[in-house]
Coordinates of C-alpha atoms and ligand atoms in Angstrom, one line a residue:
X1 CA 0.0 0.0 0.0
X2 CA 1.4 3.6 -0.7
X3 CA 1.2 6.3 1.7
X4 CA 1.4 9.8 1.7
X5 CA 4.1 12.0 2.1
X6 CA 4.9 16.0 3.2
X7 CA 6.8 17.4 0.2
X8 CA 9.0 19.2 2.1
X9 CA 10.9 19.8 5.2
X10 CA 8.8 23.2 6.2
X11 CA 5.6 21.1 5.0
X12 CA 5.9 18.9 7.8
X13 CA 7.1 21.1 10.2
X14 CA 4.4 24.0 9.8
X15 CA 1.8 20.9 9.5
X16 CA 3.2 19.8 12.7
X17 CA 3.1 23.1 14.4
X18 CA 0.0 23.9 13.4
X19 CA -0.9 20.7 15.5
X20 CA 0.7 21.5 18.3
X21 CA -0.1 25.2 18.4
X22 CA -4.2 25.5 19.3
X23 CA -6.6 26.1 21.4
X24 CA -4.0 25.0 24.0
X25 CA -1.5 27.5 23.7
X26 CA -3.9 30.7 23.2
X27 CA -6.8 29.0 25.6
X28 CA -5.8 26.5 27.9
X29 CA -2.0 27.9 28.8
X30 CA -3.0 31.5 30.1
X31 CA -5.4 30.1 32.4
X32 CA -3.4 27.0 33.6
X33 CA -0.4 29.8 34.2
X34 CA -2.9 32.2 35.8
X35 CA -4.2 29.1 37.8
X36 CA -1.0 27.8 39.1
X37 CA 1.4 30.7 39.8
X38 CA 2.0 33.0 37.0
X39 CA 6.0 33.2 36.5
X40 CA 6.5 29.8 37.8
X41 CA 4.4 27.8 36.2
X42 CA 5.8 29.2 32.8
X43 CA 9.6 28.6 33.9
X44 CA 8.3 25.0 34.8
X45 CA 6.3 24.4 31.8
X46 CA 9.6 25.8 29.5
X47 CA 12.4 23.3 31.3
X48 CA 9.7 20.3 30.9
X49 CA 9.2 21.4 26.8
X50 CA 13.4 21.2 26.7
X51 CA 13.9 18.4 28.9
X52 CA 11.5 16.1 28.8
X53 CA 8.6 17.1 26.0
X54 CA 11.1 17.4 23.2
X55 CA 12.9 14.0 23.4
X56 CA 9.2 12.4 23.6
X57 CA 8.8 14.3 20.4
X58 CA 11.5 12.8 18.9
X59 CA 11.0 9.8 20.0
X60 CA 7.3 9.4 18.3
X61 CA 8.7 11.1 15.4
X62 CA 11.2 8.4 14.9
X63 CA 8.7 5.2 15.6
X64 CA 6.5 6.9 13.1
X65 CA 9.3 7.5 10.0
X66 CA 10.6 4.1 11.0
X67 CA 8.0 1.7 11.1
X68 CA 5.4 3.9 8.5
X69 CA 2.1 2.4 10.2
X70 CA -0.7 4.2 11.9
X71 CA -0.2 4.3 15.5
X72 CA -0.8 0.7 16.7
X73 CA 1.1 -0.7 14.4
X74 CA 4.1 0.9 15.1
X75 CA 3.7 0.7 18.4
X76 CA 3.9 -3.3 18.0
X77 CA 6.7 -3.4 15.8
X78 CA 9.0 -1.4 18.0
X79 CA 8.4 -3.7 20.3
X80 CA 9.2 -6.6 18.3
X81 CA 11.6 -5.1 16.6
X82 CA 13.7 -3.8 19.9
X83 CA 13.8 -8.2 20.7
X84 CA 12.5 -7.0 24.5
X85 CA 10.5 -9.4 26.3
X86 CA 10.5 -7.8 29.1
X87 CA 8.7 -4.4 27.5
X88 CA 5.4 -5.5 28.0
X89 CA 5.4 -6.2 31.0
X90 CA 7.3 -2.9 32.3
X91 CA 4.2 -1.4 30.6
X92 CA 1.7 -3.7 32.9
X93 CA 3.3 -2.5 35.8
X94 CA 3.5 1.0 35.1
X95 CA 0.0 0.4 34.6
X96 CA -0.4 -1.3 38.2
X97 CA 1.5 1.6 40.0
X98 CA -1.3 4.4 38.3
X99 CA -4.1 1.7 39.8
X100 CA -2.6 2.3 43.1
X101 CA -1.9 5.6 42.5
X102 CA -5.7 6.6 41.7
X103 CA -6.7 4.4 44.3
X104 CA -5.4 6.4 46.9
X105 CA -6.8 9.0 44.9
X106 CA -10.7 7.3 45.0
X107 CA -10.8 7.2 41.2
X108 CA -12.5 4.2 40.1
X109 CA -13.1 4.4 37.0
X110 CA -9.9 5.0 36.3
X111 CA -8.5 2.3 38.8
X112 CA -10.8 0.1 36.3
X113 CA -8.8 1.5 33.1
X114 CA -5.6 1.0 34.6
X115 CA -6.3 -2.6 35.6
X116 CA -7.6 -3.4 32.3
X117 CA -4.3 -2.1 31.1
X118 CA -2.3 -4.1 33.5
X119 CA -3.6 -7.6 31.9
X120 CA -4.0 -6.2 28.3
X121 CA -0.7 -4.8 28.1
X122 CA 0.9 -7.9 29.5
X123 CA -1.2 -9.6 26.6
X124 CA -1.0 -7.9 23.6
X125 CA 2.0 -5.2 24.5
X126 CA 2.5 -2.0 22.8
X127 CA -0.3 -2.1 20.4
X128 CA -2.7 -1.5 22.9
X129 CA -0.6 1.7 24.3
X130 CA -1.2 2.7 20.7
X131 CA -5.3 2.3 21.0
X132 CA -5.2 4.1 24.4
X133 CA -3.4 7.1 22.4
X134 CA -5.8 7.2 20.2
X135 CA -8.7 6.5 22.1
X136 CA -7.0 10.0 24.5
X137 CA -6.9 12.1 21.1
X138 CA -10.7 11.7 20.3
X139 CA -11.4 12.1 23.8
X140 CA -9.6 15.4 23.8
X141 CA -11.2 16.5 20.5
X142 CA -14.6 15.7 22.0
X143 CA -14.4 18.8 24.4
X144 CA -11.5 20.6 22.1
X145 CA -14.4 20.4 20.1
X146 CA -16.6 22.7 22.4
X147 CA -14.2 25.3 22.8
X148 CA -13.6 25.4 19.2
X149 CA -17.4 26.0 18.9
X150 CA -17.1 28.9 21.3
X151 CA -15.3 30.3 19.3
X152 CA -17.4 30.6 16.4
X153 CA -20.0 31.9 18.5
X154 CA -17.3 34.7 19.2
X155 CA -16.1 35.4 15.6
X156 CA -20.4 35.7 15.2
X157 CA -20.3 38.2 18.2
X158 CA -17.6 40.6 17.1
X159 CA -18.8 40.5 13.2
X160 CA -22.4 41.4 14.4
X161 CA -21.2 43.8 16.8
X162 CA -22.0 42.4 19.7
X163 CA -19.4 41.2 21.4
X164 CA -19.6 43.7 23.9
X165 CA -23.0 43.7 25.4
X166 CA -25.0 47.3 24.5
X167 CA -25.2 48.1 27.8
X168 CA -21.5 48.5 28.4
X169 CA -20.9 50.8 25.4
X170 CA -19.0 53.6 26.6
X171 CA -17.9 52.6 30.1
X172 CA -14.7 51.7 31.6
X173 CA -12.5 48.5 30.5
X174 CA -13.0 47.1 34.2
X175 CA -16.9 47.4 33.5
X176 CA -16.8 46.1 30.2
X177 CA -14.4 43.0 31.5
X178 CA -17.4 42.5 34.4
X179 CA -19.6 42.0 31.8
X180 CA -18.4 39.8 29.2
X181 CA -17.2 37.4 32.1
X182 CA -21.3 37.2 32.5
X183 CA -22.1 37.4 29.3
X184 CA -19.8 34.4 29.1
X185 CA -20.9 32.3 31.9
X186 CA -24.5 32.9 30.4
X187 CA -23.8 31.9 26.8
X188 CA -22.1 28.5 28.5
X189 CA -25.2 28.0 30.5
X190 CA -27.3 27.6 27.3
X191 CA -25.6 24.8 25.2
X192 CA -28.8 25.2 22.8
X193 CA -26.7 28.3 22.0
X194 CA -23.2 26.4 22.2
X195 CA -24.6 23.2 20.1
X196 CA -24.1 25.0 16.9
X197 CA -21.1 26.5 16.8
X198 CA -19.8 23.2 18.1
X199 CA -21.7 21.5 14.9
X200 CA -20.0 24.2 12.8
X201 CA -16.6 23.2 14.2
X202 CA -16.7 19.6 13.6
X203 CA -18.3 19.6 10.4
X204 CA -15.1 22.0 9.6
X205 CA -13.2 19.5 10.7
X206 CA -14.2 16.6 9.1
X207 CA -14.4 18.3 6.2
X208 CA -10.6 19.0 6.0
X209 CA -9.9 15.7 6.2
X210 CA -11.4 14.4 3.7
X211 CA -9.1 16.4 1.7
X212 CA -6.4 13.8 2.5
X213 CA -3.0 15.0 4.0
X214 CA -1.3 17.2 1.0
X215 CA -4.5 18.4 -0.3
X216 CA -6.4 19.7 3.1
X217 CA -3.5 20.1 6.1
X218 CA -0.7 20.8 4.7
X219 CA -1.2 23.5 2.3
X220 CA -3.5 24.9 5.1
X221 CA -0.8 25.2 7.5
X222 CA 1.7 27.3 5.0
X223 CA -1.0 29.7 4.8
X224 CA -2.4 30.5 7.8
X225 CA 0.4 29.8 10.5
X226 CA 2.2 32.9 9.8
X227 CA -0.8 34.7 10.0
X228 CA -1.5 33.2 13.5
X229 CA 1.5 35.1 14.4
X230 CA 1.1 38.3 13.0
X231 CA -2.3 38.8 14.9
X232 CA -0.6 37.5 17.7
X233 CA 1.2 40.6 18.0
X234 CA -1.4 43.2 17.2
X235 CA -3.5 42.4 20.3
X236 CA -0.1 42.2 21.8
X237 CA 0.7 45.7 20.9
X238 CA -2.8 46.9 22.1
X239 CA -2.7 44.9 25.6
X240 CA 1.0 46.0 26.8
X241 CA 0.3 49.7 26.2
X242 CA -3.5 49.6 28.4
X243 CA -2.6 51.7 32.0
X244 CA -1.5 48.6 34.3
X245 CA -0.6 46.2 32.1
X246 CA 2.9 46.4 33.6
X247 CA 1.5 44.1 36.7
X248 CA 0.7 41.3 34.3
X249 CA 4.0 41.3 32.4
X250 CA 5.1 41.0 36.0
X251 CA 3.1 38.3 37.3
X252 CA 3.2 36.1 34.0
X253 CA 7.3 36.4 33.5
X254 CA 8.5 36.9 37.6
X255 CA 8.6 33.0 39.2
X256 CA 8.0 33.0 42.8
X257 CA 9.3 30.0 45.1
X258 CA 6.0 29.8 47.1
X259 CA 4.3 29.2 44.2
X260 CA 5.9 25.7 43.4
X261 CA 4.6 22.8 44.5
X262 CA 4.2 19.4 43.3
X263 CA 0.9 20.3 41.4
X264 CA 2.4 23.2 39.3
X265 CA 4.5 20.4 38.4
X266 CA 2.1 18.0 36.9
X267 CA 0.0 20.6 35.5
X268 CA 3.2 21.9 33.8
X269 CA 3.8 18.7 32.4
X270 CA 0.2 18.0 31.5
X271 CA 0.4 21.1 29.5
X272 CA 3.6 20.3 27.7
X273 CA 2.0 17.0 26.4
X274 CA -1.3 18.6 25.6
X275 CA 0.5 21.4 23.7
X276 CA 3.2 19.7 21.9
X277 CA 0.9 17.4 20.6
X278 CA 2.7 14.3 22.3
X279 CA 0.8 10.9 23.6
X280 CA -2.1 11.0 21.3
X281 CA -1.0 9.4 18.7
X282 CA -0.1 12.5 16.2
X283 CA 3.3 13.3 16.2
X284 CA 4.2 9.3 15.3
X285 CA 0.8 9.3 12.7
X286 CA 2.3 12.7 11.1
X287 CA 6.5 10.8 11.6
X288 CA 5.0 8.5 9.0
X289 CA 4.3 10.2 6.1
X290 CA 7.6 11.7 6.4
X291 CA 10.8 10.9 3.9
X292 CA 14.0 9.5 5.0
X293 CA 15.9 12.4 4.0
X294 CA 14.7 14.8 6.7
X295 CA 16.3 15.8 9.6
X296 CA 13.9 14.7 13.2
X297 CA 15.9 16.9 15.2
X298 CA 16.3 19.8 13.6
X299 CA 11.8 19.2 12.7
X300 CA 11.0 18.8 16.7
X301 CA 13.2 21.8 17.9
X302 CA 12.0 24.1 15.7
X303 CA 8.1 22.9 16.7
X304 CA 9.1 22.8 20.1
X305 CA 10.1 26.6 19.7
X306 CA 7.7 27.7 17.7
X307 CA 4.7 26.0 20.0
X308 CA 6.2 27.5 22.7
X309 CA 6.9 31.7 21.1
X310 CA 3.2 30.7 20.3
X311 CA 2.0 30.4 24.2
X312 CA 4.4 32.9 25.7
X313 CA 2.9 35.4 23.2
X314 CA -0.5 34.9 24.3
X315 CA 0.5 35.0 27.4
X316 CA 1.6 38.5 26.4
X317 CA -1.5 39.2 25.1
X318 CA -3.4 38.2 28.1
X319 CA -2.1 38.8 31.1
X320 CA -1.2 42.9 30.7
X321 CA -5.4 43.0 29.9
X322 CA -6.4 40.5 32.3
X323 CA -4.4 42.8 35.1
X324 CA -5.2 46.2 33.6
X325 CA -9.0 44.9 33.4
X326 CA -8.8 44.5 37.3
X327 CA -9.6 40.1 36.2
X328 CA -8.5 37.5 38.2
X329 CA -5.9 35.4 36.6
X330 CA -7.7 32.6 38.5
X331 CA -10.8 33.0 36.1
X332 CA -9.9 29.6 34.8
X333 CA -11.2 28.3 30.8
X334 CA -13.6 31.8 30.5
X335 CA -10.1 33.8 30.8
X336 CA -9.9 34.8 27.3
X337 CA -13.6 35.2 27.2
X338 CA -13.9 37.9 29.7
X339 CA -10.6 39.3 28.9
X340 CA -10.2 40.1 25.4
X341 CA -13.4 41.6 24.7
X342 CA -12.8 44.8 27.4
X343 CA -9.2 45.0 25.0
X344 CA -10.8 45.1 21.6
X345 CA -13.4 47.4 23.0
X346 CA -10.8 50.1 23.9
X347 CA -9.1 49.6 21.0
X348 CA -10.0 51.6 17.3
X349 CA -12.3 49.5 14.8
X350 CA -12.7 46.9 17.7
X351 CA -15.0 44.4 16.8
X352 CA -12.8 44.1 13.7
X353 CA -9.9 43.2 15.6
X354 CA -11.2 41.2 18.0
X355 CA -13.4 39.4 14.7
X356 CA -9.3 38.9 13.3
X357 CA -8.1 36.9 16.4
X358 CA -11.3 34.7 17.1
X359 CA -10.9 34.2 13.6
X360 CA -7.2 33.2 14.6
X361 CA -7.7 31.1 17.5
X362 CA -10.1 29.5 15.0
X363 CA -7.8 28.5 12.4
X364 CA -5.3 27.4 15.3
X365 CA -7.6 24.9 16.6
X366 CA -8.7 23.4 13.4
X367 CA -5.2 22.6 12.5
X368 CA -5.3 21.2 15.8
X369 CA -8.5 19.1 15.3
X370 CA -7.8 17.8 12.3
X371 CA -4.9 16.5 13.3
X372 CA -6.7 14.8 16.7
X373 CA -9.2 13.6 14.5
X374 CA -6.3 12.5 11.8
X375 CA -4.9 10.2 14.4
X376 CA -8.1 8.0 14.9
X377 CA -8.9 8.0 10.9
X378 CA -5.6 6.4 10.2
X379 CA -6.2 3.9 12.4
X380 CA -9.7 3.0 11.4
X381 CA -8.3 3.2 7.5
X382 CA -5.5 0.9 8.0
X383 CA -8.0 -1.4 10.0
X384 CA -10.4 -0.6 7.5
X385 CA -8.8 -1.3 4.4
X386 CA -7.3 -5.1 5.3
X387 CA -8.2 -7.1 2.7
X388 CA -9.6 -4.6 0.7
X389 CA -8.0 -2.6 -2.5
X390 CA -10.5 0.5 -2.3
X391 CA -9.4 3.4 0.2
X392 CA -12.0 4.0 3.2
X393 CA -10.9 7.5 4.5
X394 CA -14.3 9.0 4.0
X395 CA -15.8 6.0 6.3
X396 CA -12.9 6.2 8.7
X397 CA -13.4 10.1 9.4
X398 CA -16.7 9.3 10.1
X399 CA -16.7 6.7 12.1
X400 CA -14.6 9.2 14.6
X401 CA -16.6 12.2 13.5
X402 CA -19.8 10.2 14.8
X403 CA -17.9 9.3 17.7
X404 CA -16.9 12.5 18.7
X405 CA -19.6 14.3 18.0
X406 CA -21.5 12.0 20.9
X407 CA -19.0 12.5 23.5
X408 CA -18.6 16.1 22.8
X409 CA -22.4 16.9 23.4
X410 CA -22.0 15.4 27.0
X411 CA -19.7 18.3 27.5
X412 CA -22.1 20.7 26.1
X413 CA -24.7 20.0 27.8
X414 CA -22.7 20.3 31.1
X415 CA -20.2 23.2 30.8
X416 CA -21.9 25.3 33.0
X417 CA -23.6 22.9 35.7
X418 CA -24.8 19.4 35.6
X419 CA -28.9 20.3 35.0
X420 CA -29.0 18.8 31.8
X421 CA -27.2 15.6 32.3
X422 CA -28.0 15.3 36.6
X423 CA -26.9 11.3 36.1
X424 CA -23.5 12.4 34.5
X425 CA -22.7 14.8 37.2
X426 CA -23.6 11.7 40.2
X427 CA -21.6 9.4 38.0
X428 CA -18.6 11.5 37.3
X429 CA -18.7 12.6 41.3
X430 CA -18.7 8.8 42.4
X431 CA -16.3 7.3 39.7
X432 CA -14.0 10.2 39.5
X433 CA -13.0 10.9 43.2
X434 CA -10.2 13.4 43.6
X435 CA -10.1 13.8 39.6
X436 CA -13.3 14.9 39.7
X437 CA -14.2 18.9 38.9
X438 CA -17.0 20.8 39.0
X439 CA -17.7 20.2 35.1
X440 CA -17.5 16.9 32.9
X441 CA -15.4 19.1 30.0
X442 CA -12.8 20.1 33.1
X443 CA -12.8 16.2 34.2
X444 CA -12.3 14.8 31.4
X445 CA -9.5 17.2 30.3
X446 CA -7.8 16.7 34.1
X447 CA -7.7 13.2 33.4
X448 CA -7.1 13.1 29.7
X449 CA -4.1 15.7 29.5
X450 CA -2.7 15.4 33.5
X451 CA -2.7 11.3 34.0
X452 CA -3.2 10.1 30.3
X453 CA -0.7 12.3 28.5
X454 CA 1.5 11.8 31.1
X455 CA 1.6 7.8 31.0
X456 CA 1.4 7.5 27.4
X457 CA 4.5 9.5 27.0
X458 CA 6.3 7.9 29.8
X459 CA 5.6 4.6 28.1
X460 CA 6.7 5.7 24.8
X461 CA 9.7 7.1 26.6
X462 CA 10.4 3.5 28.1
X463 CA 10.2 1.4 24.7
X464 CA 12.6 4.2 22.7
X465 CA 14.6 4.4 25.4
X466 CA 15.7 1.2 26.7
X467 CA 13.8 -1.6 24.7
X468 CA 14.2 0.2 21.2
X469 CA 17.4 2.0 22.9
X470 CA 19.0 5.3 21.4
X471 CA 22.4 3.1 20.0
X472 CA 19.9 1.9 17.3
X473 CA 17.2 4.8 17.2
X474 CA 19.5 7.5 17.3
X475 CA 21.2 7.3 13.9
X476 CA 17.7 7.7 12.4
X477 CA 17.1 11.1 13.6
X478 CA 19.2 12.2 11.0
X479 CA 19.0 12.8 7.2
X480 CA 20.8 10.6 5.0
X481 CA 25.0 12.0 4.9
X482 CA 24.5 14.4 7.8
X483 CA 26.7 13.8 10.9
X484 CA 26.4 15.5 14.3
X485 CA 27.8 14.0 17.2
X486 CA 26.6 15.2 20.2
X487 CA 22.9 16.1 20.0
X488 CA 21.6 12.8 19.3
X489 CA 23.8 11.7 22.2
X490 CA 22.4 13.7 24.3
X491 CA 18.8 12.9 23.4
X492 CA 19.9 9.2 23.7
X493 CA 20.2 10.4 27.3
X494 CA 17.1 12.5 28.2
X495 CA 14.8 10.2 26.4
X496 CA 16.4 7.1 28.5
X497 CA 17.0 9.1 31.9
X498 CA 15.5 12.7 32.4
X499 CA 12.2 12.4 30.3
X500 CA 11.1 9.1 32.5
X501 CA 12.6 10.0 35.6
X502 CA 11.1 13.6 35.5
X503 CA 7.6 11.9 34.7
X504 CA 7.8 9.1 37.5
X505 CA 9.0 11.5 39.8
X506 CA 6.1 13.8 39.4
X507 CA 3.8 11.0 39.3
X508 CA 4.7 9.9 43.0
X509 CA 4.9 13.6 44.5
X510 CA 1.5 13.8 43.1
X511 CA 0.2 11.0 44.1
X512 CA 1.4 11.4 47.3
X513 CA 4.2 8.4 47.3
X514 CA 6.8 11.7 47.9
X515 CA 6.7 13.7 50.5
X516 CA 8.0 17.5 49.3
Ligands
PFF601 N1 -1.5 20.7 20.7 C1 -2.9 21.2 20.5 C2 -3.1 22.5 21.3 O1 -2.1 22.9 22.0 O2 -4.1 23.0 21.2 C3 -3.9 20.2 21.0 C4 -3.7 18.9 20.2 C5 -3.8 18.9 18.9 C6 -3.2 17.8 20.8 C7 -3.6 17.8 18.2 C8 -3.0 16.7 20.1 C9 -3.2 16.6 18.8 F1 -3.0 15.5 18.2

């Protein structure tokens, strides 16, 4: 069977970094910074993107490039082809330990999952990691989904004027900030309202992929990444010159010790994963349409930096409002909802600003989507096509279209409060213990992008590392001729030592194994 390829170097790394930079770099990261500490959270979440996300990300490159097989696949034939027995069953007890560990935490769904995983794993090995990371990606699109769909609701807003309720024309900032926080918790109160632009964004989605890779994502990307950049930097420019925006440059670039603590850590890491696109499945489903004759390194450092310019600058483009608004930074996922409309409002031709970024954030997190949804077609369309000649994408991005689209309306209907859905809310309380928050869209990211992301990655770590081992992987990450000596030496060593070791740690401080 032939498979696609990127036709270029800069192909695959835009269409990679226009999968890692979303919804969770302009979204997710100013409110899981404003959440957990400002300045140190950021100087966390930067030494886990160099120290432990980036060899992950070379690591799933690599598995992808070498073995050329949707996720599951490859998965399996690392393992076979590293000749480690004992692999799988590293993996089964990693797999125990996170039973314990979300025992202690009263999770029992999840103790379920993991115990499932402890005799499946031992089973069938590292093709079944590969189903969990793709079975995490279309989880996360479910509610990425939802947010997306906010978002059109916003671009709707701004083009019609109304972004700003009438009531606050003229006013101060502060007022203006008071009342699109409202306006926002409202609008999430009523999914009838939310249900289309969450239709809008899926549909979107699927769409693009049907285009296939060179077709729909790729050329995409070229186009509308820089663009993502350049609108960065307007609101930027608007948000650092508001009075008191100095406090929030402050707050989001000044660490303080007292803010770290073991749970700045995890969420850090959780972030890094979420952001980078690592342990879903992506990075090693986009590694395999890639040639031989590329350079792995060179590719993940520059998406590494780019994802990360990409959520510093939104940082920048938060925080100076967020403080100058009189906000908390606390405000959690409405952040950017009850921030940035008191900025557009004081700035000239507002709404059509504020219509650009939505429109921004838009075409971030459908690079982004198609990408999570990418991840689950290839698998169904390399399961699908066995035995037949005829391609099946179309059936394959519907199958997790359809699937999606059902998981993503339980987080519609209970964004704001558990009303709609009162049996979700007793369920997700019971099974969910100390996972649990107030929201099934906050749960099911907590345990999707803090504990998921955080496993698969450590696993994929594990197998490269020391079943696969860097002596054999490591030549690969270069293109054909090329020579370097120490970098892929020293990723040989952070993907066999720091990126594991960093992950376990956190695991057990979390978790409660290790005292602070
Ligand atoms: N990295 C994306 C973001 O930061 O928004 C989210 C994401 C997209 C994760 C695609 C995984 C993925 F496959």
């Amino acid at each position: 069977m032939t498979r696609e390829n990127w036709t270029s170097s800069i192909g695959f790394i835009l269409a990679s970094a226009g999968s890692a930079i979303g919804l969770g770099n302009i979204w997710k990261f100013p409110y899981m910074a404003g959440e957990n500490g400002g300045g140190t959270f950021v100087l966390v979440y930067v030494l886990c993107v160099a120290f432990i996300g980036l060899p992950v990300m070379c690591a799933e490159m690599l598995i992808g490039r070498h073995t050329r097989r949707n996720i599951i696949n490859a998965m399996g034939k690392v393992e076979r082809l590293s000749g480690s027995v004992g692999a799988r069953f590293v993996l089964s007890t990693l797999s125990a330990g996170m039973a314990v560990a979300f025992a202690t935490m009263e999770a029992w769904l999840p103790v379920a999952l993991a115990l499932a995983g402890v005799f499946l794993f031992a089973k069938k090995g590292f093709s079944v990691l590969g189903w969990v990371c793709t079975v995490v990606a279309l989880a996360i699109l479910s509610y990425y989904a939802v947010i997306g769909g906010w978002i059109v609701e916003y671009i709707r807003l701004a083009l019609t004027g109304t972004l700003v309720p009438e009531a606050a024309g003229g006013v101060a900032a502060v007022e203006v900030a008071k009342t699109s926080q409202t306006a926002f918790a409202a609008y999430v109160a009523s999914p009838w309202r939310v249900l289309w632009g969450f239709g809008v964004f899926m549909a979107v989605t699927g769409a693009m992929l049907l285009g296939g890779i060179r077709a729909g994502i790729e050329r995409m990307s070229k186009i509308l990444m820089p663009l993502l950049f350049v609108l960065l930097l307007v609101v930027i420019a608007r948000s650092v010159t508001l009075p008191g925006a100095g406090e929030g440059i402050a707050f989001l670039l000044r660490p303080t010790l007292d803010a770290f603590t073991p749970k700045v850590v995890l969420m850090a890491l959780g972030q890094v994963f979420f952001s980078l696109s690592l342990g879903m499945a992506i990075t090693v489903t986009y590694g395999s349409y890639l040639h031989k004759e590329h350079n792995i390194l060179r590719a993940a450092g520059w998406v590494g930096v780019l994802d990360t310019c990409a959520a510093l600058l939104a940082g920048l483009a938060i925080f100076p409002a967020v403080f100058a608004v009189g906000l908390s930074p606390s405000a959690g996922p409405g952040l950017i909802f009850g921030a940035l409309p008191a900025v557009f409002d004081t700035m000239w031709w507002g709404p059509f600003w504020a219509a650009c970024f939505f429109f921004m954030l838009f075409i971030a997190a459908v690079t982004s989507s198609v990408a999570l949804l990418e991840c689950g077609a290839t698998v169904f369309i390399e399961r699908l096509r066995r035995g037949h000649k005829r391609g099946s994408r179309r059936t394959a991005v519907l199958i997790g279209f359809a699937l999606c689209t059902l998981m993503g309306l339980l987080s519609v209907f209970s964004t704001a409060d558990w009303g709609h859905l009162p049996w979700l809310g007793r369920a997700a309380e019971a099974c969910m213990g100390d996972l649990y928050r107030g929201n099934w869209l906050d749960t099911l990211d907590n345990f999707a992008s803090n504990w998921c992301l955080p496993f698969t990655a450590l696993s994929t770590a594990l197998l490269v590392g020391w079943a696969w081992t860097p002596r054999r992987a490591a030549p690969e990450l270069l293109a054909a001729g090329e020579d370097w000596r120490a970098l892929p030496a020293l990723w040989g060593f952070l993907v066999r030592w720091v990126s594991p070791v960093g992950i376990l740690l956190v695991f057990l401080y979390v978790s409660g194994f290790l005292g602070l």
